[in-house]
CSV table of C-alpha atoms and ligand atoms in Angstrom, one decimal:
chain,number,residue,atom,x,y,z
S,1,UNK,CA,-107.7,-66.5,-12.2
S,2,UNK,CA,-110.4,-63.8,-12.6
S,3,UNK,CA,-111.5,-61.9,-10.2
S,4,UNK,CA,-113.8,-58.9,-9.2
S,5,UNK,CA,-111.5,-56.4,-7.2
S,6,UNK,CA,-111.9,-53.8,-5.0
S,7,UNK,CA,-108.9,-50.8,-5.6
S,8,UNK,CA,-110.2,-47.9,-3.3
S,9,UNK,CA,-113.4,-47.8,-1.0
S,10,UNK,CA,-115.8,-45.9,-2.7
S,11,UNK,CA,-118.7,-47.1,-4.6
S,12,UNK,CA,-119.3,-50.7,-6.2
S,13,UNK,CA,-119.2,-49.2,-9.5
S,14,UNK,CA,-115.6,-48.7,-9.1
S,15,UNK,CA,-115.0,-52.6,-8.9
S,16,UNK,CA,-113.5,-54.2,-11.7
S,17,UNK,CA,-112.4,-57.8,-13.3
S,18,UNK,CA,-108.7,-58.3,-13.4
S,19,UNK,CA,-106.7,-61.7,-13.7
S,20,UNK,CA,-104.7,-62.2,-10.3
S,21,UNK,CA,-102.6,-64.7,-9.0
S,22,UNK,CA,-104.9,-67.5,-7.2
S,23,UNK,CA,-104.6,-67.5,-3.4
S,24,UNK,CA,-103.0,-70.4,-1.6
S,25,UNK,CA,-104.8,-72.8,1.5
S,26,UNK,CA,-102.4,-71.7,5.0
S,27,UNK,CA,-102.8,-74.7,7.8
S,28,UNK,CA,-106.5,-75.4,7.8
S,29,UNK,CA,-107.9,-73.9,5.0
S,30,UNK,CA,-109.1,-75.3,2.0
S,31,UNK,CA,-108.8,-74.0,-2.0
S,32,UNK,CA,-112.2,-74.1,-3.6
S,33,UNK,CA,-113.0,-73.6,-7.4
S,34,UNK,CA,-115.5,-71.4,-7.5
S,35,UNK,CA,-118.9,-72.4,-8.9
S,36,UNK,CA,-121.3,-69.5,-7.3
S,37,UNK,CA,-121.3,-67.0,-5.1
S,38,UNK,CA,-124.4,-65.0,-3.9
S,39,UNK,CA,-123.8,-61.5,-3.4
S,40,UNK,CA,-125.0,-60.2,0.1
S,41,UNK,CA,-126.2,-56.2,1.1
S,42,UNK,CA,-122.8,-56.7,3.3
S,43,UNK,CA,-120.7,-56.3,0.0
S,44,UNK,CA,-121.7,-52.8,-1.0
S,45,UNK,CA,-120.5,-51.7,3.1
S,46,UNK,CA,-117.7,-53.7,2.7
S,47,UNK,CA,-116.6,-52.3,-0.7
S,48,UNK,CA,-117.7,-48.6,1.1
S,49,UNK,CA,-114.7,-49.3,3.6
S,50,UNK,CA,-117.9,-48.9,6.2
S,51,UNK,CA,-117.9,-52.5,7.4
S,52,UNK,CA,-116.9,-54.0,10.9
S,53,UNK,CA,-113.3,-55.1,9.2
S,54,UNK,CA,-111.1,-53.6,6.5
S,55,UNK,CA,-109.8,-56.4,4.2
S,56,UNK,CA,-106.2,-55.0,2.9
S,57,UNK,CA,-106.5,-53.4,-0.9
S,58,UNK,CA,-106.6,-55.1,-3.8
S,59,UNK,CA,-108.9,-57.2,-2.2
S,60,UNK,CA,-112.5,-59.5,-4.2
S,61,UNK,CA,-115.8,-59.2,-2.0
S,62,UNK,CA,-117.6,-62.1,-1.6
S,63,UNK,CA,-118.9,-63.2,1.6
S,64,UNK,CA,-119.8,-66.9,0.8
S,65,UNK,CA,-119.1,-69.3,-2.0
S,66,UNK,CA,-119.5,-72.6,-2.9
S,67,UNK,CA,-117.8,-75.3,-5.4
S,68,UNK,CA,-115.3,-77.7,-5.3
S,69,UNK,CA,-112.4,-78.2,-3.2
S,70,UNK,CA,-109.0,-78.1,-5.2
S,71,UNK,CA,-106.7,-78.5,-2.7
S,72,UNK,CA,-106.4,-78.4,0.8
S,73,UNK,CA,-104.1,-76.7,3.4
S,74,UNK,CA,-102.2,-78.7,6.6
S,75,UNK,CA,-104.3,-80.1,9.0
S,76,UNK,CA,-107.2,-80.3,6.9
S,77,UNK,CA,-109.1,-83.6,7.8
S,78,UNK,CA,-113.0,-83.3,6.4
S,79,UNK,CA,-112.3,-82.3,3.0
S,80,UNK,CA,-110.3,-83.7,0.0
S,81,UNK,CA,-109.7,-82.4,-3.7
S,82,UNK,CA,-113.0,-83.2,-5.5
S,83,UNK,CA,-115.5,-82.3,-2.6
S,84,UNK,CA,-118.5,-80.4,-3.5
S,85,UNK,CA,-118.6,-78.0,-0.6
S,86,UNK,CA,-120.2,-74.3,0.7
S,87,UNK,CA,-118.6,-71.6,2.8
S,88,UNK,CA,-118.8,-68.8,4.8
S,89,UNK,CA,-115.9,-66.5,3.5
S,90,UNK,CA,-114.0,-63.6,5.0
S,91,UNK,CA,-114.2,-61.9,1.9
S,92,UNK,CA,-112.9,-63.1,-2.1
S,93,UNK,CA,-115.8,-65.4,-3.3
S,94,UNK,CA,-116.2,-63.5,-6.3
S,95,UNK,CA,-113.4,-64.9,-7.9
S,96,UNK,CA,-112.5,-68.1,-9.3
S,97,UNK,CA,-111.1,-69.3,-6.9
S,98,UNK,CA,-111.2,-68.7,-3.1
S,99,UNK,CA,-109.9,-70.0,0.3
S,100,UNK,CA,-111.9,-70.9,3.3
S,101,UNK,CA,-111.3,-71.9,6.8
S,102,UNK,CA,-112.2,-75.6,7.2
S,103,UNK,CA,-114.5,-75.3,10.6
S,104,UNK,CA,-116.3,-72.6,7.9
S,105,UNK,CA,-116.5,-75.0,4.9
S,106,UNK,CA,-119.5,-77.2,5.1
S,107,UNK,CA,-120.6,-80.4,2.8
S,108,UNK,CA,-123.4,-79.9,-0.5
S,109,UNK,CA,-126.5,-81.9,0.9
S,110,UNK,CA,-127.3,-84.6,-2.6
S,111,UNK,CA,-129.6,-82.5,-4.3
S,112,UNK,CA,-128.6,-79.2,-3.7
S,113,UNK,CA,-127.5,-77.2,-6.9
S,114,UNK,CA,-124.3,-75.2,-6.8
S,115,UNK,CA,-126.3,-71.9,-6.9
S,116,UNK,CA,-128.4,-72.9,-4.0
S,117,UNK,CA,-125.5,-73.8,-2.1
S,118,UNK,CA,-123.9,-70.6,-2.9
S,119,UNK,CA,-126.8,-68.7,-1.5
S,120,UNK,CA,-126.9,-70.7,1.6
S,121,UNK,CA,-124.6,-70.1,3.9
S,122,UNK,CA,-124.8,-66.8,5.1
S,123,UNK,CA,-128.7,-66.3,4.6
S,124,UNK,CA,-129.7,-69.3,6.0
S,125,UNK,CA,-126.9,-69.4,9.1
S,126,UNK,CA,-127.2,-65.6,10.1
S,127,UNK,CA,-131.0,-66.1,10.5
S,128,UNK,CA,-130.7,-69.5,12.7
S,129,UNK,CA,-128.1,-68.2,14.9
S,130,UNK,CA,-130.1,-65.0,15.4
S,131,UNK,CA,-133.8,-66.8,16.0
S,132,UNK,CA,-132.0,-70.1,17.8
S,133,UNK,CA,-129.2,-69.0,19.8
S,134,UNK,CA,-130.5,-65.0,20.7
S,135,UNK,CA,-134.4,-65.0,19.9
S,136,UNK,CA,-134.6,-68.2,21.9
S,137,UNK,CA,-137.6,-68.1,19.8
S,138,UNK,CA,-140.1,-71.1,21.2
S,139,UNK,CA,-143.1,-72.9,19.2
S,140,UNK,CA,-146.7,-71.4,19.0
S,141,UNK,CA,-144.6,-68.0,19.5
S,142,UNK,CA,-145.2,-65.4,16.9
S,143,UNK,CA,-142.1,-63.4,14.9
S,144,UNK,CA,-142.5,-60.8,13.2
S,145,UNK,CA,-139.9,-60.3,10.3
S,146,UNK,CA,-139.0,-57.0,8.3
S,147,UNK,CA,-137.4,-56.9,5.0
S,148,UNK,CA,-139.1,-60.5,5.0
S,149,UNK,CA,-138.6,-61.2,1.0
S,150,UNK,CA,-134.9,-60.3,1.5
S,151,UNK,CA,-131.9,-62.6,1.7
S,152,UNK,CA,-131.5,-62.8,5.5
S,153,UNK,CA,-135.4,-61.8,5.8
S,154,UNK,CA,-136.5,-64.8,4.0
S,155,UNK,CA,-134.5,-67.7,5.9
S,156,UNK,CA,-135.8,-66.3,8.5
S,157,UNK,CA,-139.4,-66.7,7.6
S,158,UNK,CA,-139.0,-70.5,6.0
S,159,UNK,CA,-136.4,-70.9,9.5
S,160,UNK,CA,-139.4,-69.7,12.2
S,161,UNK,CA,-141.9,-72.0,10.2
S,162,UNK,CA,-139.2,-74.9,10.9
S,163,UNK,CA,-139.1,-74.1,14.6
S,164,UNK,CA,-143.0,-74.2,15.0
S,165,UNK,CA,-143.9,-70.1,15.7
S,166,UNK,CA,-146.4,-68.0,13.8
S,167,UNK,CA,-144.6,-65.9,11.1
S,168,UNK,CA,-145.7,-62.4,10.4
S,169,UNK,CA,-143.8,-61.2,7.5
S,170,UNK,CA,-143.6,-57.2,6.9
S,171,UNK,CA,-142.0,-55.8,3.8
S,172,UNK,CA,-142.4,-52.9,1.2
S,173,UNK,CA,-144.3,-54.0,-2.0
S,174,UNK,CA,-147.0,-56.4,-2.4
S,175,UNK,CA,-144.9,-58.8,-4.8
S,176,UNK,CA,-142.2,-59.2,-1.9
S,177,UNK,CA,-144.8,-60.0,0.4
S,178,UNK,CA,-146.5,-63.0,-1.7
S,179,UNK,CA,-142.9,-64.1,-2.1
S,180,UNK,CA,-142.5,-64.3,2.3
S,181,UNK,CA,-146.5,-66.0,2.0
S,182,UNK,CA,-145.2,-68.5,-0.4
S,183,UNK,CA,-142.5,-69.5,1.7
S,184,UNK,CA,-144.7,-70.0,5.1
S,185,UNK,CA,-146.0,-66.7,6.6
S,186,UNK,CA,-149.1,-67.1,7.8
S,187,UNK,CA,-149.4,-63.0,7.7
S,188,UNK,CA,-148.5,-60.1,6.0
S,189,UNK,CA,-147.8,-56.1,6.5
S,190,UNK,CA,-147.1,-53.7,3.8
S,191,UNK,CA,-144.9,-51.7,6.2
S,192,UNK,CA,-144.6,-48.6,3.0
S,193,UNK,CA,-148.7,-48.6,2.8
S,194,UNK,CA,-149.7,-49.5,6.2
S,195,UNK,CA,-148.6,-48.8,10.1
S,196,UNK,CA,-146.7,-51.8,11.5
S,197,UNK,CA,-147.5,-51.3,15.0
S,198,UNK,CA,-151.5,-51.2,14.6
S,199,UNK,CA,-151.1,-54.3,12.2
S,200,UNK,CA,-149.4,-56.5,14.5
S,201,UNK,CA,-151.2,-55.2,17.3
S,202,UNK,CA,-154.1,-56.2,14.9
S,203,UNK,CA,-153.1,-59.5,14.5
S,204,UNK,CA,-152.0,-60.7,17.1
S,205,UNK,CA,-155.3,-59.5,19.1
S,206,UNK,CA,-153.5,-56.9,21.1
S,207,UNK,CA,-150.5,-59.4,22.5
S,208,UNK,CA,-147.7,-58.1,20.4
S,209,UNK,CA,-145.5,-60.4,18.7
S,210,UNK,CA,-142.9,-62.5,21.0
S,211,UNK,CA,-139.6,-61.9,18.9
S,212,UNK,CA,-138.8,-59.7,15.8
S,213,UNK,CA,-136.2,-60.5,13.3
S,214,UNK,CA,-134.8,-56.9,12.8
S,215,UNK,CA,-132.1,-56.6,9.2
S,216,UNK,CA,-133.8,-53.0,8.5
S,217,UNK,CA,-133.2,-51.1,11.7
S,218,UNK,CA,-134.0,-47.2,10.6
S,219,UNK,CA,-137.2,-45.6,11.2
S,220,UNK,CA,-138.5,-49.3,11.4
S,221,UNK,CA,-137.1,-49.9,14.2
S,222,UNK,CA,-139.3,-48.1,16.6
S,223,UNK,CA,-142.6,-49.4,15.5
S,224,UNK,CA,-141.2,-52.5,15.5
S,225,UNK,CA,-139.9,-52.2,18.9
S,226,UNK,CA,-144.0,-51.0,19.5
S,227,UNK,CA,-145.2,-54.1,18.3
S,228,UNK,CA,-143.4,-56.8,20.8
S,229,UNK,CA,-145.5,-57.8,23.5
S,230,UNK,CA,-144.5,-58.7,26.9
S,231,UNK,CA,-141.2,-60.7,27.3
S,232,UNK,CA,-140.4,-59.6,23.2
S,233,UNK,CA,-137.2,-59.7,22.0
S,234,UNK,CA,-136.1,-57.5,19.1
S,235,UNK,CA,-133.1,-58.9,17.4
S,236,UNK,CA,-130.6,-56.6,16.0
S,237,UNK,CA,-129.3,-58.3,12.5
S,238,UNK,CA,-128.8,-55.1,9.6
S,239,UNK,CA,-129.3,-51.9,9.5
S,240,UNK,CA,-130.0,-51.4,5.9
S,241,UNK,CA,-132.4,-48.4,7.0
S,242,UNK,CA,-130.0,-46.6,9.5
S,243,UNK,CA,-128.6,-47.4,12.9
S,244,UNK,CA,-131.5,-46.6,15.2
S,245,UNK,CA,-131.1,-45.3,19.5
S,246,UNK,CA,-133.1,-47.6,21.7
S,247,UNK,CA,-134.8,-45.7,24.4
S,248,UNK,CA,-134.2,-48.0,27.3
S,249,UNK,CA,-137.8,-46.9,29.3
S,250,UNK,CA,-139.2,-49.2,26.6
S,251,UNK,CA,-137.7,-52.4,27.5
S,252,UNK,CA,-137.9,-52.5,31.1
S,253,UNK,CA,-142.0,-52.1,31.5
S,254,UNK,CA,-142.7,-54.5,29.4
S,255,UNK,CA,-139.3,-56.9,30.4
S,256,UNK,CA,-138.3,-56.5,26.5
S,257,UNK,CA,-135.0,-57.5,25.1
S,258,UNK,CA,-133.3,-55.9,22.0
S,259,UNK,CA,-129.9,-58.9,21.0
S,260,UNK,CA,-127.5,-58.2,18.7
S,261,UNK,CA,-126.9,-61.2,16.3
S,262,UNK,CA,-123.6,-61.3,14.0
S,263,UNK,CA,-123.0,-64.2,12.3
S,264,UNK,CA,-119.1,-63.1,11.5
S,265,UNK,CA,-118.5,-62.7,15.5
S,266,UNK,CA,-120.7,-65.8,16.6
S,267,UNK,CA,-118.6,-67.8,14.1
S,268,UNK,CA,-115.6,-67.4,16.3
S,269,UNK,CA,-116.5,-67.2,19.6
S,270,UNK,CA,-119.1,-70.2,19.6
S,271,UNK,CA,-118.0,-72.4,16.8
S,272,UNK,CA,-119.9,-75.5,18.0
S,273,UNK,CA,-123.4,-73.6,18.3
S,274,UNK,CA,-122.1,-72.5,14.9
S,275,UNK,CA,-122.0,-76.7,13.7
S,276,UNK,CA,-125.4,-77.0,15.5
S,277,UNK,CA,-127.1,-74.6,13.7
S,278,UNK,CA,-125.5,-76.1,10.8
S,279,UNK,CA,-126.8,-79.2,11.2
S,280,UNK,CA,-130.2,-78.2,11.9
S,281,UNK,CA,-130.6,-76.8,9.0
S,282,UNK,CA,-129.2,-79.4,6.7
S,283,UNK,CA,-131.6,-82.0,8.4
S,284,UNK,CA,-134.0,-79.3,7.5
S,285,UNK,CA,-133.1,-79.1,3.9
S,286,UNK,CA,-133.4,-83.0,3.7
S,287,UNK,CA,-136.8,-83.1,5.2
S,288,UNK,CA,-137.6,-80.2,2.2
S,289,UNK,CA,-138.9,-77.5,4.5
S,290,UNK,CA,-135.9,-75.1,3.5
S,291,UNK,CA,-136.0,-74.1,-0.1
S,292,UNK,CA,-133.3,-71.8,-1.1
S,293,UNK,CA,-134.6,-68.6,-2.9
S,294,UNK,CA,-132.4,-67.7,-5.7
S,295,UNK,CA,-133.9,-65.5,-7.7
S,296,UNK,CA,-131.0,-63.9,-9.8
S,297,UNK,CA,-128.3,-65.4,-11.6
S,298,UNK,CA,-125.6,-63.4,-13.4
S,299,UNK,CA,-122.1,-64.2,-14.8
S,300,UNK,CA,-118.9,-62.9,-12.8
S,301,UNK,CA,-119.0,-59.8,-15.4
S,302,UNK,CA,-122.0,-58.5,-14.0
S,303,UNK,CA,-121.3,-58.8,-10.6
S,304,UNK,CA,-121.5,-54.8,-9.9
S,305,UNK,CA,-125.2,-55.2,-11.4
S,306,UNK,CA,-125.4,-57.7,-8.8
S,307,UNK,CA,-124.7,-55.9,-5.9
S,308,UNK,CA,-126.7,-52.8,-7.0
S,309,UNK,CA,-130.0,-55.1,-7.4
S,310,UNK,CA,-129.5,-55.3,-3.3
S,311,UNK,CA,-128.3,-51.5,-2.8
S,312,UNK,CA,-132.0,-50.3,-5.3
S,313,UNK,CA,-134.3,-52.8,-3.0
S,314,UNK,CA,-135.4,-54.6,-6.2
S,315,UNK,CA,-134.3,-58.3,-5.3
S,316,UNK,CA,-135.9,-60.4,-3.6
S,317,UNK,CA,-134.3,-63.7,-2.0
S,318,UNK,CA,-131.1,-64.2,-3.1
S,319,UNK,CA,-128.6,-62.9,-5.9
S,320,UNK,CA,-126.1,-65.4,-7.2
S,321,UNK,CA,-123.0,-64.6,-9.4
S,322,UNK,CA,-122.1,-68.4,-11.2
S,323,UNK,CA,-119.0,-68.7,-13.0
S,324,UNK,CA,-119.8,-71.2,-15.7
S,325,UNK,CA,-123.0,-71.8,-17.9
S,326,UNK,CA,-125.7,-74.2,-15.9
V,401,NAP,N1,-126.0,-59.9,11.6
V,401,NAP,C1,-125.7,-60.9,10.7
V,401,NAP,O1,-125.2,-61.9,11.1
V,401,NAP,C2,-126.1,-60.6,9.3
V,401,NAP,C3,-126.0,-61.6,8.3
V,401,NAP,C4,-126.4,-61.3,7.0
V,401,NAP,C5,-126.8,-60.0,6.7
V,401,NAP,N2,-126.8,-59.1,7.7
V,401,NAP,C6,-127.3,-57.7,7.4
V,401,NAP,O2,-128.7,-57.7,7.2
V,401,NAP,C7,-129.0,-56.7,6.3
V,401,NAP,C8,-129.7,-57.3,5.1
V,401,NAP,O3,-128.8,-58.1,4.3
V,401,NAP,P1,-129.3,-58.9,3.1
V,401,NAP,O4,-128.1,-59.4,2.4
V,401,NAP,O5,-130.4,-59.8,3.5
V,401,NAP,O6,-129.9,-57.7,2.2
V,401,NAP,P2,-131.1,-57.8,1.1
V,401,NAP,O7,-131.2,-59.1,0.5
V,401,NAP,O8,-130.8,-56.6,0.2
V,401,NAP,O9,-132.4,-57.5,1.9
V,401,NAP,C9,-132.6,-56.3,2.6
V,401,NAP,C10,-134.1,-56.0,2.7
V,401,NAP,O10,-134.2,-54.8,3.5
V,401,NAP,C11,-135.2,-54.0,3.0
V,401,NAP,N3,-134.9,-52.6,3.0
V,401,NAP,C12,-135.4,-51.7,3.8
V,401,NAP,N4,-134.8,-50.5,3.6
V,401,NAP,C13,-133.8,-50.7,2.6
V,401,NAP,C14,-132.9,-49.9,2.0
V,401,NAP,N5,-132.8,-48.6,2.3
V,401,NAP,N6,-132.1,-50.4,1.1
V,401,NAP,C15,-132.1,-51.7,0.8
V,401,NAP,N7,-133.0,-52.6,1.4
V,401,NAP,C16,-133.9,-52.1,2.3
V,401,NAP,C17,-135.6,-54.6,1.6
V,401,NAP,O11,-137.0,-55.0,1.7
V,401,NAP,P3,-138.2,-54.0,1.6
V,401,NAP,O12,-138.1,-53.3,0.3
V,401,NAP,O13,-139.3,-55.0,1.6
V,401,NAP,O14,-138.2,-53.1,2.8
V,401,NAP,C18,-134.7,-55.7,1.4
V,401,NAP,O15,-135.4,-56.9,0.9
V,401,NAP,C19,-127.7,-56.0,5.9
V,401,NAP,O16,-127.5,-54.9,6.8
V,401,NAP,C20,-126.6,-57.1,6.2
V,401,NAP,O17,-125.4,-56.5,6.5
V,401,NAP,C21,-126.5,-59.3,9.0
């Protein structure tokens, strides 16, 4: 099969195609024939060798996938050759083929296109578990969101609209931010042309917002951590702008909370959240308030330029890699 690999860490413009050997499903994985992939910022870390695991070299990048299933490892009881299904991967979806765990391999909804799917899983997931399971976020509340026309940032927006709060959406350039509007924010920051803090301040008539949806971190962070009102929570999800220090005096007066939220750890440790949150959102995607954003789609050769449209801020939603003509 082909495959993009990754030889050294170093930068992504080091990866190249090469024709490999396809991997095999162990007991309770399943083989899927790749049909798209959506690239993720995650990639470019991983391929950096500064990510929270080390895959062993060679190895593809590829956090997600979807397609259909080819065959499937022992144990295996949801799936069967022929299955059109999505997955969150370790790494390898950008390859022709790839392997999944089953409890991380989840069904197409009717309707949904191959590219959608492949952009699903980790955008939409990641945001749920953060705003659900940490955020605890609560109807009529208000979230702020940075990097709100990004892949995470933008689940997150059409996800709070789904659970009932006011969305304020903050991100760099006006045409990102009529992207988050078109989705469901009810308002918008330019956080490169305007100050965050006095905006949401502004808008939310001095209250501060209850949670804020955080993939940016950097010098963000702090006037985001400005702009939660009493009882915020700040949830840690990226740090595509720099690991920021919380200064702790600024949580306790006002009983703030600042959560870390990792979708690759939460996956583990509380698989049945992990379903629920699944579920959710499919029902969600039936009832047509989810519409996945794909904005990009490139063939497996490109998959470098890919990446790099994430790493240069000029994507917005989500990137998708598909390995046969439409
Ligand atoms: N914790 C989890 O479970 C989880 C899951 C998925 C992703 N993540 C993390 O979330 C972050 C975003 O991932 P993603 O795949 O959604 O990325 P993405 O699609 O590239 O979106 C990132 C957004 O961040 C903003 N940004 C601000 N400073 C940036 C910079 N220096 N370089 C690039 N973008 C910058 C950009 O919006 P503006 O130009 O509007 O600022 C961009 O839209 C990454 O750190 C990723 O690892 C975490």
């Amino acid at each position: 099969m082909r495959a993009v690999l990754c030889r050294a860490w170093g930068a992504i413009d080091e990866l190249t195609i090469a024709e490999v050997p396809p991997p095999a499903p162990s007991a309770g994985e399943v083989l899927i024939a790749v049909k798209a992939t959506a690239v993720n910022y995650a990639d470019a870390i991983m391929v950096a060798g500064r990510y929270q695991t080390k895959p062993p070299l060679p190895f593809s990048p590829g956090l997600e996938t979807a397609g259909v299933v080819v065959a499937c490892g022992e144990g295996v009881t949801r799936f069967s050759p022929g299955d059109r299904v999505m997955a969150i991967l370790a790494y390898g979806g950008l390859a022709e083929m790839a392997v999944a765990p089953e409890a991380e391999t989840f069904a197409i909804p009717a309707g949904m296109s191959f590219e959608e799917a492949g952009a699903f899983p980790i955008a939409y997931i990641s945001s749920h578990v953060a705003l659900r399971w940490q955020g605890r976020l609560e109807p009529a509340e208000t979230l702020l969101v940075l990097g709100a026309a990004g892949g995470v940032g933008l689940t997150a927006v059409e996800i709070g609209k789904a659970m009932g709060a006011r969305v304020i959406a903050a991100a760099s350039t006006p045409e990102k931010l009529a992207v988050a509007r078109e989705r469901g924010a009810d308002a918008v920051v330019n956080y490169a042309s305007e100050d965050l803090t006095e905006r949401v301040m502004a808008l939310t008539s001095d209250r501060g917002a209850d949670v804020c949806f955080d993939p940016v971190g950097g010098a963000l962070f702090d006037a985001a951590l400005s702009s939660l009102g009493w009882g915020g929570r700040i949830l840690l999800v990226g740090f595509v702008g720099g690991v920021p220090q919380i200064p702790a005096n600024r949580l306790l007066v006002k009983h703030r909370a600042a959560l870390g939220s990792s979708l690759r750890y939460f996956r583990w440790h509380a698989p049945d959240k992990l379903r629920r949150s699944v579920d959710e959102l499919m029902r969600w995607y039936g009832e047509g308030r989810l519409r996945p954003c794909v904005t990009h789609r490139l063939p497996l050769e490109a998959s470098v330029e890919a990446i790099r449209l994430l790493t240069d801020r000029k994507a917005h939603g989500k990137v998708v890699v598909a390995m046969e003509p439409r």
